Coordinates of N, CA and C and ligand atoms in Angstrom, one line a residue:
X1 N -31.3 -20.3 16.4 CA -31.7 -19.5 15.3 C -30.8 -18.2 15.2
X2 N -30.2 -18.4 13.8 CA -28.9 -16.6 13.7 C -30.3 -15.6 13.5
X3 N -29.2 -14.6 13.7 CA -30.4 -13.3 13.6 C -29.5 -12.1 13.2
X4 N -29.6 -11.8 11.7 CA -29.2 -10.5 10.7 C -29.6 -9.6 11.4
X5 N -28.0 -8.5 11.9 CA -28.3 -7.0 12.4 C -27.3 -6.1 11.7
X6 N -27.6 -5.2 10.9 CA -27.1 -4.5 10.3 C -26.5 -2.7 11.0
X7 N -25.5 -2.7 11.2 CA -25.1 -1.2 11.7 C -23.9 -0.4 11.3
X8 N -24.2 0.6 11.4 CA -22.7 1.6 10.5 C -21.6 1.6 11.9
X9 N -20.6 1.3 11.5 CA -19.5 1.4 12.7 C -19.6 2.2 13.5
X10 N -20.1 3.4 13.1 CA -20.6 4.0 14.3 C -21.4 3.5 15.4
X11 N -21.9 2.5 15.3 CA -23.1 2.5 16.2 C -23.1 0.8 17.1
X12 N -21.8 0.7 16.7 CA -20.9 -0.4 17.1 C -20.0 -0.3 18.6
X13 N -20.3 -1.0 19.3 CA -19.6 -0.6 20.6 C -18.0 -1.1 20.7
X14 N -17.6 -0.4 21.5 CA -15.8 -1.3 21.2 C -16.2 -2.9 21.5
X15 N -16.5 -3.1 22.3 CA -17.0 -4.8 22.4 C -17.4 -5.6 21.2
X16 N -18.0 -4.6 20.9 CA -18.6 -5.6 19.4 C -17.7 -5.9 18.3
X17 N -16.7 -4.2 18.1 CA -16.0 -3.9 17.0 C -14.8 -4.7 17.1
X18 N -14.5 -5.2 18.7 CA -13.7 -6.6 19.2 C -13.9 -7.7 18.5
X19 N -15.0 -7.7 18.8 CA -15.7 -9.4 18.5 C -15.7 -9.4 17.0
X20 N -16.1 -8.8 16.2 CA -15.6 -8.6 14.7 C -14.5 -8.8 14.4
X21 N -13.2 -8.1 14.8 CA -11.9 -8.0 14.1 C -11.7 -9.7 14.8
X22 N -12.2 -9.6 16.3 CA -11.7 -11.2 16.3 C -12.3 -12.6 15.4
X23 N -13.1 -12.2 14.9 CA -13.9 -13.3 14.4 C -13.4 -13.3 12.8
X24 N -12.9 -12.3 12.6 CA -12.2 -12.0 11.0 C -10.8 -12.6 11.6
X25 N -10.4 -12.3 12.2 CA -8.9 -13.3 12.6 C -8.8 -14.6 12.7
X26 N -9.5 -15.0 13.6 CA -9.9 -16.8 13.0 C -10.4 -16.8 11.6
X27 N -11.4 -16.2 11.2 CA -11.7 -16.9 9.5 C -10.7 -17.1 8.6
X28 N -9.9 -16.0 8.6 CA -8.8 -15.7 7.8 C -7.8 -16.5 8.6
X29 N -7.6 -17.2 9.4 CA -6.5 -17.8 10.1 C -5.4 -16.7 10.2
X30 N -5.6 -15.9 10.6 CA -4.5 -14.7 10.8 C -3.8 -13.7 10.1
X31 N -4.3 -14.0 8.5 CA -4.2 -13.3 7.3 C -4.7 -11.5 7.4
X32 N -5.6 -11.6 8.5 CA -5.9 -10.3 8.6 C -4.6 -8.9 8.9
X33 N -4.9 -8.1 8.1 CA -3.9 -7.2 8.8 C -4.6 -6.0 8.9
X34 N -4.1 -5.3 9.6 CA -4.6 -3.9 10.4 C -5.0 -3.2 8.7
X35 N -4.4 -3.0 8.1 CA -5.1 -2.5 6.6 C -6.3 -3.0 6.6
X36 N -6.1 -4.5 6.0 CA -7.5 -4.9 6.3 C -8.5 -5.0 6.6
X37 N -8.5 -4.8 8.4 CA -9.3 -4.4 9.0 C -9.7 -3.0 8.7
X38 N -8.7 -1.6 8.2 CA -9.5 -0.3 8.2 C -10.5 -0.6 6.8
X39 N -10.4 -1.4 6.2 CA -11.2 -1.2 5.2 C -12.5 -1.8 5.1
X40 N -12.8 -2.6 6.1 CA -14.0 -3.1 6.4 C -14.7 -2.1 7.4
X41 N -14.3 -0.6 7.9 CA -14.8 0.2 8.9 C -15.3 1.2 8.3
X42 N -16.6 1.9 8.4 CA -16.5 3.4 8.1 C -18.2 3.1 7.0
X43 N -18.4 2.0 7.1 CA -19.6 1.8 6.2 C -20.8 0.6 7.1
X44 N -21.1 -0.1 6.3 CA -22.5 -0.7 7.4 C -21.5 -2.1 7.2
X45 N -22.0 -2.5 8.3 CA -21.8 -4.0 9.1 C -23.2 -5.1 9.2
X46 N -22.9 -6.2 8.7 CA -24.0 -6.9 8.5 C -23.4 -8.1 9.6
X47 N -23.9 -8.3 10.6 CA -23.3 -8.9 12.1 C -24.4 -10.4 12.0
X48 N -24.2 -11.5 12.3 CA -24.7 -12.3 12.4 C -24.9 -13.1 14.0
X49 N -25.9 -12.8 14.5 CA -25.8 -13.6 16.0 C -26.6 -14.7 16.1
X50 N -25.6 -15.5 16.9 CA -26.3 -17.2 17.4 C -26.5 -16.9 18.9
X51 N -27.3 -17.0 19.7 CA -27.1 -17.3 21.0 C -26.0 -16.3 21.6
X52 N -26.7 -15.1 21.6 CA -25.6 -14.2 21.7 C -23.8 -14.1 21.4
X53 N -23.2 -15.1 20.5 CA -22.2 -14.7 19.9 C -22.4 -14.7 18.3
X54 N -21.0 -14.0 18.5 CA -20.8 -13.1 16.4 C -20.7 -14.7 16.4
X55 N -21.0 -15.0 14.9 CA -20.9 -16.2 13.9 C -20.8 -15.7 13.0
X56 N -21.2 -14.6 12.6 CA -20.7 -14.3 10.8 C -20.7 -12.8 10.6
X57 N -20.0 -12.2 9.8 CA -19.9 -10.8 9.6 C -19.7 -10.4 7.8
X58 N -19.9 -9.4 7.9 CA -20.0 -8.7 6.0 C -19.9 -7.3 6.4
X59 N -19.1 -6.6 5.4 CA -19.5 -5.1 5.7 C -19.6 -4.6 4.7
X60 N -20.2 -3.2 3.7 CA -20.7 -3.0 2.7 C -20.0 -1.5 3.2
X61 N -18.9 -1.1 2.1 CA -18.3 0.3 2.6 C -18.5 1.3 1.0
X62 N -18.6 2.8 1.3 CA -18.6 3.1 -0.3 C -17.1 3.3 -0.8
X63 N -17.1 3.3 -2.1 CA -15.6 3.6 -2.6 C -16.4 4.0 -4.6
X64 N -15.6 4.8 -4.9 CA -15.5 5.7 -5.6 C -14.9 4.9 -7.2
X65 N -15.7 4.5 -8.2 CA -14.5 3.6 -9.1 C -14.2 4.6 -10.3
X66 N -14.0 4.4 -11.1 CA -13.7 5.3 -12.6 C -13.5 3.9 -13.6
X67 N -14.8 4.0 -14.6 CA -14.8 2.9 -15.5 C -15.5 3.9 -16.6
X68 N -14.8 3.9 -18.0 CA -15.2 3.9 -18.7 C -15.4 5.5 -19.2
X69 N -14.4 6.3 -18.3 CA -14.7 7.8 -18.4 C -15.9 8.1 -17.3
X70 N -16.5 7.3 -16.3 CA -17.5 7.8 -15.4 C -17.1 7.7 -13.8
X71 N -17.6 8.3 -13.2 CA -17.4 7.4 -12.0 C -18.5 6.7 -11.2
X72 N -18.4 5.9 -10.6 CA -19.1 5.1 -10.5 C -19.5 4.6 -8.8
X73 N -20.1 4.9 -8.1 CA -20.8 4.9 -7.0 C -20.9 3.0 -6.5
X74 N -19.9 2.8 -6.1 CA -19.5 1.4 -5.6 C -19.6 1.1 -4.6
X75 N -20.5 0.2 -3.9 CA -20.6 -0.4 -2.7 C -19.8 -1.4 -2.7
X76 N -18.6 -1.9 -1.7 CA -17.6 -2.6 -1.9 C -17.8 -3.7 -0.3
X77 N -17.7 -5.1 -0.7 CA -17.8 -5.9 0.2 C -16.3 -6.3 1.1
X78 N -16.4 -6.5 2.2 CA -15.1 -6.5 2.9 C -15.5 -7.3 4.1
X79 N -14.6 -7.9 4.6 CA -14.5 -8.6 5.8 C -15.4 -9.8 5.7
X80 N -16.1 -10.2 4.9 CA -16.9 -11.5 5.0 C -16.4 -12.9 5.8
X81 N -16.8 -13.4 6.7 CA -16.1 -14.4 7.5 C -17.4 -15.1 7.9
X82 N -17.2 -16.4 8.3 CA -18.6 -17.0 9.1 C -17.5 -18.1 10.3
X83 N -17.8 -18.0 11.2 CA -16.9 -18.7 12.2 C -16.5 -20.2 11.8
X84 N -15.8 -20.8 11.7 CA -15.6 -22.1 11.2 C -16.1 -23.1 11.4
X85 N -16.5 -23.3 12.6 CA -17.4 -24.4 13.0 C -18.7 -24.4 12.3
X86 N -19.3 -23.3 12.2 CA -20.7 -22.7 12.0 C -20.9 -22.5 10.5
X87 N -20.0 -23.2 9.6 CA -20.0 -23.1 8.0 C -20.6 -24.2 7.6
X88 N -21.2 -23.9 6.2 CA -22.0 -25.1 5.6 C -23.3 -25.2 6.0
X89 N -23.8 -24.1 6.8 CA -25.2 -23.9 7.3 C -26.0 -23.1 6.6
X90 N -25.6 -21.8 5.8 CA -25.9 -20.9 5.1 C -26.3 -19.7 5.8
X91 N -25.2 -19.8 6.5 CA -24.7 -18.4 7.2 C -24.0 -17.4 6.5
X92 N -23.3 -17.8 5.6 CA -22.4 -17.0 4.8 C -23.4 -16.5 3.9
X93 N -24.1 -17.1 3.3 CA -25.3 -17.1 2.2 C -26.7 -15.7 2.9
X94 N -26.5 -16.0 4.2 CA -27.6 -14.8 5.4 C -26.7 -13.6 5.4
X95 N -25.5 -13.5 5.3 CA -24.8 -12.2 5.5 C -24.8 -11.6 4.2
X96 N -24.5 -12.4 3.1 CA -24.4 -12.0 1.9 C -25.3 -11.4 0.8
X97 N -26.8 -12.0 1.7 CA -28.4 -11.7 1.6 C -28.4 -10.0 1.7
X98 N -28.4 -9.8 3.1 CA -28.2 -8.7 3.6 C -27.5 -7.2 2.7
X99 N -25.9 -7.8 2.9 CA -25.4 -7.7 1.8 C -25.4 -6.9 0.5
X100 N -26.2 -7.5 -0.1 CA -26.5 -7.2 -1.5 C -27.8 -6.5 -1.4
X101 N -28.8 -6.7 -0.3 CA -29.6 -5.8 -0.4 C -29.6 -4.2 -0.1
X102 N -28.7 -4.2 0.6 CA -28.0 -2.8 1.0 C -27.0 -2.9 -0.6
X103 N -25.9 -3.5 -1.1 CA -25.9 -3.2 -2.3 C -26.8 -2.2 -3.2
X104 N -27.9 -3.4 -3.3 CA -28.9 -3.0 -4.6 C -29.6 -1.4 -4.2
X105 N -30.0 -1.4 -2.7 CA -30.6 -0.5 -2.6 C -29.9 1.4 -2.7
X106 N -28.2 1.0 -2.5 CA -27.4 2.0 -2.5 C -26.6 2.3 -3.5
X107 N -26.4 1.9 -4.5 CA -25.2 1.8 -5.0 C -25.2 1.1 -6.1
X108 N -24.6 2.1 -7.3 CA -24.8 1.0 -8.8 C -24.0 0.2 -9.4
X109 N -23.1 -0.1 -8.3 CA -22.2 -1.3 -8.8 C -21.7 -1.9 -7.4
X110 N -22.1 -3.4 -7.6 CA -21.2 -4.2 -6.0 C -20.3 -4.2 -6.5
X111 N -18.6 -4.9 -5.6 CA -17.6 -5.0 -5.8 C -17.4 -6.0 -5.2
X112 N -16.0 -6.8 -5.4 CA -15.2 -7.2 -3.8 C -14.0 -8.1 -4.9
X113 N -12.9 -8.2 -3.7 CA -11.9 -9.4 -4.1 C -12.2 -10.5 -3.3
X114 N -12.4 -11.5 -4.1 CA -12.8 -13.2 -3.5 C -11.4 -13.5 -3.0
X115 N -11.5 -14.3 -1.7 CA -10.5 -15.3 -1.2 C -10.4 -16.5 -2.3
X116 N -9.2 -17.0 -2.3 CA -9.0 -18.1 -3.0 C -10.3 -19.3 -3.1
X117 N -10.1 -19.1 -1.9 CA -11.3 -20.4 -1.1 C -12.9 -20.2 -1.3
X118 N -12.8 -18.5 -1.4 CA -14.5 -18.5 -1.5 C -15.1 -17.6 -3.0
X119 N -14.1 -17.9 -3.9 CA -14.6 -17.6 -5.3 C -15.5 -18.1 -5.8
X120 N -16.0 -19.9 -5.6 CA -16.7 -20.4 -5.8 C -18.4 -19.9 -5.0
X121 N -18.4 -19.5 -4.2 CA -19.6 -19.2 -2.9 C -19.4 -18.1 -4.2
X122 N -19.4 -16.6 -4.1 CA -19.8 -15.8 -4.6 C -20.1 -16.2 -6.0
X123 N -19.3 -16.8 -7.1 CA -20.0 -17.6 -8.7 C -21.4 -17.7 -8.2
X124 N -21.7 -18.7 -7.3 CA -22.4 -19.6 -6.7 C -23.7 -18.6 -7.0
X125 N -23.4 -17.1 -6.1 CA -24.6 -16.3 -5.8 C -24.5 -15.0 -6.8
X126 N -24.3 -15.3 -8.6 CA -24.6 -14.0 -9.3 C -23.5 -13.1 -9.6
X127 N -22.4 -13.3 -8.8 CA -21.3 -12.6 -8.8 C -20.5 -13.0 -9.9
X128 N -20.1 -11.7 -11.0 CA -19.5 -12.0 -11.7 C -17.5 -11.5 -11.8
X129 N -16.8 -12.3 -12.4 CA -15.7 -12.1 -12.3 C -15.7 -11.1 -13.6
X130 N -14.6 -10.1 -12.9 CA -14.3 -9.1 -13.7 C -13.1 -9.3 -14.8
X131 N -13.9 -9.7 -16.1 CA -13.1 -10.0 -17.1 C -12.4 -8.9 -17.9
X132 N -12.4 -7.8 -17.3 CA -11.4 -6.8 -18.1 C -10.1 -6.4 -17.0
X133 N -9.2 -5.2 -17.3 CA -8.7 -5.2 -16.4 C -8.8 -4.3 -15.2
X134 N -8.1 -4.6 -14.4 CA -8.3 -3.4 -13.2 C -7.0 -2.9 -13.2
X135 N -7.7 -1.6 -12.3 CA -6.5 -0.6 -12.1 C -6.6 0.0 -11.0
X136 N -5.5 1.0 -9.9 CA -6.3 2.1 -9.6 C -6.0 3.1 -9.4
X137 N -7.3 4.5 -9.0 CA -6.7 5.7 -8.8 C -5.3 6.2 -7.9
X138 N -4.1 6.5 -8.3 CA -3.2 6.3 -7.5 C -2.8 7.8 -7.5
X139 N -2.2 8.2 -6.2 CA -1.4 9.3 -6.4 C -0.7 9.5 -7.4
X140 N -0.8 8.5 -8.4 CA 0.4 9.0 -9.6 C -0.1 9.0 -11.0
X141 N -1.5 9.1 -10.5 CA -2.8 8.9 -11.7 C -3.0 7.3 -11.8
X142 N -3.3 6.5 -12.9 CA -4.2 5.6 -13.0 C -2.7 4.5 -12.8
X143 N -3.2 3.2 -11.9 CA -2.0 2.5 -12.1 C -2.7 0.8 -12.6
X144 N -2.3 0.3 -13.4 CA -2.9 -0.9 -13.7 C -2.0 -2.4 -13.0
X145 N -3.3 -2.8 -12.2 CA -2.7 -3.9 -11.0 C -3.6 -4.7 -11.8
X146 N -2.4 -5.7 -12.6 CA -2.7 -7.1 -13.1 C -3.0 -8.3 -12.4
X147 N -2.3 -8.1 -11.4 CA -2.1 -9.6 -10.1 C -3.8 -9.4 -9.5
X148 N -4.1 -8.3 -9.8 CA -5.6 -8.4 -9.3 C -7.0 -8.7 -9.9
X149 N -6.0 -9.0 -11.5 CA -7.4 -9.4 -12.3 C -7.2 -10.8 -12.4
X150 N -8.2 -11.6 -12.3 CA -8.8 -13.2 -12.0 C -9.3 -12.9 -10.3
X151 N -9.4 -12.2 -9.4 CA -10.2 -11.9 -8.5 C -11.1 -11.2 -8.1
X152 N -11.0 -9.8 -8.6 CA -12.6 -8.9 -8.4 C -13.6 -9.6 -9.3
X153 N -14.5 -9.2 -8.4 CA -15.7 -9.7 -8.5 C -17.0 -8.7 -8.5
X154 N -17.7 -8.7 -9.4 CA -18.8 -7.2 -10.0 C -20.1 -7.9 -9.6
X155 N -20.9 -7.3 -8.8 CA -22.4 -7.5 -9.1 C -23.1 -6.4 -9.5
X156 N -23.5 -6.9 -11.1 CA -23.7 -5.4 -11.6 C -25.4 -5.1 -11.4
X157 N -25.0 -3.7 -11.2 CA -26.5 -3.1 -10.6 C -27.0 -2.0 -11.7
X158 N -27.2 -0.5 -11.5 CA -27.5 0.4 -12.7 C -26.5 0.8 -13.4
X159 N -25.1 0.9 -13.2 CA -24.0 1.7 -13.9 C -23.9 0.6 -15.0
X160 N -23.8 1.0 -16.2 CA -23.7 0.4 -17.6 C -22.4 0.5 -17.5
X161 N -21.9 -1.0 -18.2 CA -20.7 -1.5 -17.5 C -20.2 -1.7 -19.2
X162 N -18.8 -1.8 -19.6 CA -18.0 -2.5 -20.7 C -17.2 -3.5 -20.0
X163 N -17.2 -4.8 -20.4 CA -16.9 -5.7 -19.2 C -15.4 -6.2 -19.9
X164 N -15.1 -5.8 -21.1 CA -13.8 -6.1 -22.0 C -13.0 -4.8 -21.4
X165 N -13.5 -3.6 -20.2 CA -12.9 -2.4 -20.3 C -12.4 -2.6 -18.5
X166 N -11.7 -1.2 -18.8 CA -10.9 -1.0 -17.3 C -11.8 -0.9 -16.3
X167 N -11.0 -1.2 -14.9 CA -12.6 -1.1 -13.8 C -11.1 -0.1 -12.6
X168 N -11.0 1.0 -12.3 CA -10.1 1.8 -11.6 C -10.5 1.6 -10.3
X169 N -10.0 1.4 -9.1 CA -10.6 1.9 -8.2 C -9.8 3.3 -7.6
X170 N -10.6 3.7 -6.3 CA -10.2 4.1 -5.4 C -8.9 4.3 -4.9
X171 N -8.2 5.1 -4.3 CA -6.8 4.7 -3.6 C -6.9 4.2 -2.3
X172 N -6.6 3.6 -1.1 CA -6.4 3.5 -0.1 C -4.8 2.6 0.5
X173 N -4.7 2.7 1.6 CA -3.6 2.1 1.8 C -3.6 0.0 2.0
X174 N -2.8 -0.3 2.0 CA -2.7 -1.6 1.9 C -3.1 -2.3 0.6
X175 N -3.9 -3.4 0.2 CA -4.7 -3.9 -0.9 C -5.2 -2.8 -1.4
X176 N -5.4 -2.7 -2.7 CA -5.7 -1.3 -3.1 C -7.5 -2.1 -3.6
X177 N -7.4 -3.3 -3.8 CA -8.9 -3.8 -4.3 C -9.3 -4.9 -3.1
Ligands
LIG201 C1 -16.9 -18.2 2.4 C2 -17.7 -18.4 3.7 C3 -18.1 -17.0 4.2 C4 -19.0 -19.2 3.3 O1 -19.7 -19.3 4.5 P1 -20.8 -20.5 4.8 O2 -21.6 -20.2 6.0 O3 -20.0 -21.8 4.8 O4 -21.6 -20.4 3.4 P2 -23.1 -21.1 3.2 O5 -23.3 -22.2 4.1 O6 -24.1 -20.0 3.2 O7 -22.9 -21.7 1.7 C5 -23.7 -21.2 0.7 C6 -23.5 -22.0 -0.5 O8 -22.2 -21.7 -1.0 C7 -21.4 -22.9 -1.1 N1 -20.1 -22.6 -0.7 C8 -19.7 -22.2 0.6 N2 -18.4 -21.9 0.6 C9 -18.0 -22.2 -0.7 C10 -16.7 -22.1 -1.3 N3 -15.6 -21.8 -0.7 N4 -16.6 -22.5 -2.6 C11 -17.7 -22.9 -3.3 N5 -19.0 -22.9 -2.8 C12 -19.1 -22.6 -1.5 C13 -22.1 -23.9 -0.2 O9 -21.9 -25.2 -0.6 C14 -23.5 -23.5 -0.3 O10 -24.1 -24.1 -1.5 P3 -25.6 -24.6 -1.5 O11 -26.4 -23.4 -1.3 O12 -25.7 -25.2 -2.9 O13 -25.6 -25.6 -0.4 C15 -16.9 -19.2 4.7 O14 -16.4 -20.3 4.2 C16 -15.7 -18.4 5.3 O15 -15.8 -17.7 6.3 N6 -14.5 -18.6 4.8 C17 -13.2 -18.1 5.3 C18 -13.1 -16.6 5.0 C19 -13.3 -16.2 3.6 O16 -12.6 -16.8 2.7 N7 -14.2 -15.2 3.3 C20 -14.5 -14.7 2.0 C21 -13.6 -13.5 1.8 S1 -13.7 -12.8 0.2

C-alpha cells in the first residue's frame, strides 16, 4: 500500500532529497539537469512511499506570473516522476491528487510544462492547455517563448484568466517554464 507524505524541502533530509533527484533521473531517463532539479526545490514535495522506498514524487513551488496586466500567484508543478516499474497503477494520479490539493488550497492558478509523454495524463485530469501565448519576465522585460506554447498546461483556480491572452512567467535560470 503507497502512502502520500507531503513536505517543504526543508524538512527533507539529504537522504531523502537523494532518493528524489535519483528517482527523477530514472523517470526522465537522464534528461534531468541540475537546473531542473533547482526548480523542483524550495516549495512542498508530494513523496510517494511503497515499502519504505520513493515510487513517485511531485513538487508544488510558487512562482510569480503576469497575465493580463495582473500578477498572478502561481503554484507551479515540477518534477513529477513515478518509478517505471510502478506505472499504470495510479500512482501518478496519488501524487497529482495531493498536488492539486495544495494547488487549490494555495494559489489561484496551477501551472506546469507537460513531458511529451505525459500530456495526455494531465488532459486526462482537468488540465488545460494554454491556448494563448506565453512569455517571460526577463531581465530584459517581457520575452515571448513560442517553442513553449503547445506545452504549458493551466489548472485554473480563482485568477480570471483571458485564455486567447499572454500567460508571462517568472525568470529563473535554465527552462524558463
Ligand atoms: C506521467 C506519469 C507520472 C504517470 O504515472 P502513472 O503512475 O503511470 O499514472 P497513473 O497510473 O496514475 O495513470 C492515471 C491515468 O492516466 C493515464 N496515463 C498515464 N500516463 C499517461 C500518458 N503518458 N498519456 C496518457 N494517459 C496516461 C493512465 O492510463 C490512467 O488512466 P485511467 O485512470 O483511465 O486508467 C509516469 O508515466 C512517469 O513518471 N513518466 C515519466 C516522467 C514524466 O514524463 N513525468 C511528467 C513530467 S511533466
Amino acid at each position: 500500500m503507497a502512502d502520500v507524505r507531503t513536505a517543504h524541502t526543508a524538512d527533507l533530509d539529504p537522504a531523502t532529497l537523494k532518493a528524489v533527484r535519483a528517482l527523477l533521473d530514472d523517470a526522465f531517463d537522464g534528461d534531468m539537469s541540475d537546473e531542473d532539479w533547482d526548480h523542483t526545490l524550495g516549495g512542498a514535495h508530494v513523496l510517494l512511499w511503497e515499502d519504505g522506498e520513493l515510487i513517485g514524487h511531485g513538487a508544488v513551488v510558487r512562482r510569480q506570473f503576469l497575465h493580463a496586466g495582473r500578477a498572478v500567484r502561481a503554484g507551479y508543478v515540477e518534477g513529477v516522476g513515478v518509478r517505471a516499474d510502478k506505472r499504470g497503477r495510479g500512482h501518478g494520479s496519488a501524487v497529482m491528487d495531493e498536488a492539486e490539493r495544495l494547488l487549490r488550497g494555495g494559489f489561484e492558478l496551477g501551472a506546469l510544462s507537460a513531458s511529451d509523454d505525459a500530456v495526455g495524463f494531465y488532459a486526462a485530469r482537468g488540465w488545460r492547455l494554454w491556448p494563448g501565448t506565453t512569455s517571460v519576465v526577463g531581465p530584459r522585460g517581457i520575452e515571448r517563448l513560442p517553442d513553449e506554447e503547445g506545452g504549458v498546461f493551466v489548472l485554473p483556480l480563482s485568477a480570471e484568466l483571458t485564455f486567447d491572452g499572454d500567460l508571462a512567467c517568472d525568470w529563473r535560470s535554465g527552462d524558463a517554464w
